[in-house]
Amino acid sequence: MRLGVLDVGSNTVHLLVVDAHPGARPLPAHSHKATLKLAELLEGDGAISEEGAERLSAAVAEALRVSEEKGVEALLPFATSAVREAPNAERVLGRVAQEAGVKLEVLSGTDEARLTFLAARRWFGWSAGRMLVLDIGGGSLEMAYGVDEEPDVAVSLPLGAGRLTAGWLPGDPPDPADVGALRRHVRAEIARVVGDFTRLGPPDRVVATSKTFKQLARVAGGPARGGEGRVLSRTALQERVPGLVAMPAAERAGLPGVSQGRARQLAAGALVAEGVMDLFRVAEAEICPWALREGVLLRRLDRMPTG
């Protein structure tokens, strides 16, 4: 059957259309994206602005139209941190349901981490052993660790690249004092939860998902391993971070693999990636092409009857 996964994130509204059935690998059929940058359309108290709500409703309506054109039988719509943490989330969700005709399911941060872990586990398989999975989104950082499909520990922190850029790095290029303050903040937040993971022992494989990690792997010159995804080295990343945070967004957009829409927030994303790899003592992380959207899809397929 043809399924659609509608991901309302802090940066984009992304519709992924796949042909899938239980027990088979999902086959991508179509992808539709709308750049929203919801993390930058928040009021001082974190509420979604009127402009943000209007743009969100329009983007969801357009995604629904595309899904119908592509023959989607069932749509799996969900929203993450920017909507989840907004004090006016209920009103905004009601507006989207009324205007766009789509009822968004709001995932918790823990569910984000768990579903992303599931996607990475299915991608790498059981031979990957104990996995640590890292994901930097626009609004939050997700981390999960385990040996099965359900992680033993899953944590979400408000350290998304878009959120931190809007709140901590207003300059372009960022002011060095702001960079230093953000670096200390990021490491202090991550350090609070490191013990929850390290007490379980070292992972056999460290996996990184999300556009931020993919871009950083390209920028840091991460090689492909055995024809699979790229590898991000902590040493290579640490060498590139000072230059990344010092350059303006327009210059970052000219780097390999960096899109213009995400260039400004790559500095904050690099500080988060460097911090988490350093504090978890990760020498290198393998980039996984599957993440939260695939996790939502796989969980839905698991619950469908095989007949």
mmCIF file of N, CA and C in Angstrom, residues 7 27 34 50 106 108 118 147 156 166 201-202 207-208 228 234 245 287 289 302:
data_model
loop_
_atom_site.group_PDB
_atom_site.id
_atom_site.type_symbol
_atom_site.label_atom_id
_atom_site.label_comp_id
_atom_site.label_asym_id
_atom_site.label_seq_id
_atom_site.Cartn_x
_atom_site.Cartn_y
_atom_site.Cartn_z
ATOM 1 N N ASP A 7 5.875 14.986 8.352
ATOM 2 C CA ASP A 7 6.721 15.388 9.476
ATOM 3 C C ASP A 7 6.731 16.913 9.584
ATOM 4 N N LEU A 27 9.724 1.472 0.039
ATOM 5 C CA LEU A 27 10.322 2.025 -1.183
ATOM 6 C C LEU A 27 9.854 3.464 -1.366
ATOM 7 N N ALA A 34 8.544 21.726 2.399
ATOM 8 C CA ALA A 34 8.287 23.170 2.475
ATOM 9 C C ALA A 34 9.121 23.718 3.623
ATOM 10 N N GLU A 50 1.502 34.357 15.062
ATOM 11 C CA GLU A 50 0.381 34.316 14.131
ATOM 12 C C GLU A 50 0.875 33.967 12.731
ATOM 13 N N VAL A 106 1.245 14.913 18.191
ATOM 14 C CA VAL A 106 2.449 15.539 18.751
ATOM 15 C C VAL A 106 3.266 14.471 19.470
ATOM 16 N N SER A 108 6.274 13.037 21.792
ATOM 17 C CA SER A 108 7.116 13.465 22.903
ATOM 18 C C SER A 108 8.581 13.371 22.479
ATOM 19 N N LEU A 118 14.728 3.045 16.454
ATOM 20 C CA LEU A 118 14.151 1.909 15.723
ATOM 21 C C LEU A 118 14.570 1.943 14.255
ATOM 22 N N VAL A 147 20.455 -2.416 22.770
ATOM 23 C CA VAL A 147 20.870 -3.569 21.986
ATOM 24 C C VAL A 147 19.688 -4.164 21.220
ATOM 25 N N SER A 156 15.724 13.333 25.242
ATOM 26 C CA SER A 156 15.587 14.482 24.344
ATOM 27 C C SER A 156 15.956 15.742 25.110
ATOM 28 N N ALA A 166 18.422 30.846 16.982
ATOM 29 C CA ALA A 166 17.509 31.963 17.258
ATOM 30 C C ALA A 166 17.733 32.549 18.646
ATOM 31 N N GLY A 201 27.711 0.787 29.617
ATOM 32 C CA GLY A 201 28.860 0.281 28.882
ATOM 33 C C GLY A 201 29.031 0.959 27.536
ATOM 34 N N PRO A 202 30.205 0.812 26.916
ATOM 35 C CA PRO A 202 30.473 1.466 25.630
ATOM 36 C C PRO A 202 29.668 0.842 24.497
ATOM 37 N N VAL A 207 25.825 5.864 15.800
ATOM 38 C CA VAL A 207 25.112 6.235 14.582
ATOM 39 C C VAL A 207 24.573 7.656 14.727
ATOM 40 N N ALA A 208 24.706 8.445 13.684
ATOM 41 C CA ALA A 208 24.181 9.808 13.679
ATOM 42 C C ALA A 208 23.198 9.961 12.534
ATOM 43 N N GLU A 228 28.604 2.453 1.977
ATOM 44 C CA GLU A 228 27.432 2.840 2.753
ATOM 45 C C GLU A 228 27.481 4.340 3.022
ATOM 46 N N ARG A 234 35.342 12.719 15.008
ATOM 47 C CA ARG A 234 35.359 13.793 16.000
ATOM 48 C C ARG A 234 36.565 14.703 15.789
ATOM 49 N N VAL A 245 32.042 28.386 12.713
ATOM 50 C CA VAL A 245 31.316 29.355 13.531
ATOM 51 C C VAL A 245 31.789 30.782 13.266
ATOM 52 N N ILE A 287 26.864 7.841 9.537
ATOM 53 C CA ILE A 287 25.652 8.556 9.152
ATOM 54 C C ILE A 287 24.620 7.574 8.620
ATOM 55 N N PRO A 289 20.918 7.004 6.831
ATOM 56 C CA PRO A 289 19.936 7.722 6.006
ATOM 57 C C PRO A 289 18.518 7.663 6.563
ATOM 58 N N ASP A 302 4.611 -2.332 11.584
ATOM 59 C CA ASP A 302 4.684 -3.419 12.560
ATOM 60 C C ASP A 302 3.310 -3.740 13.149
#
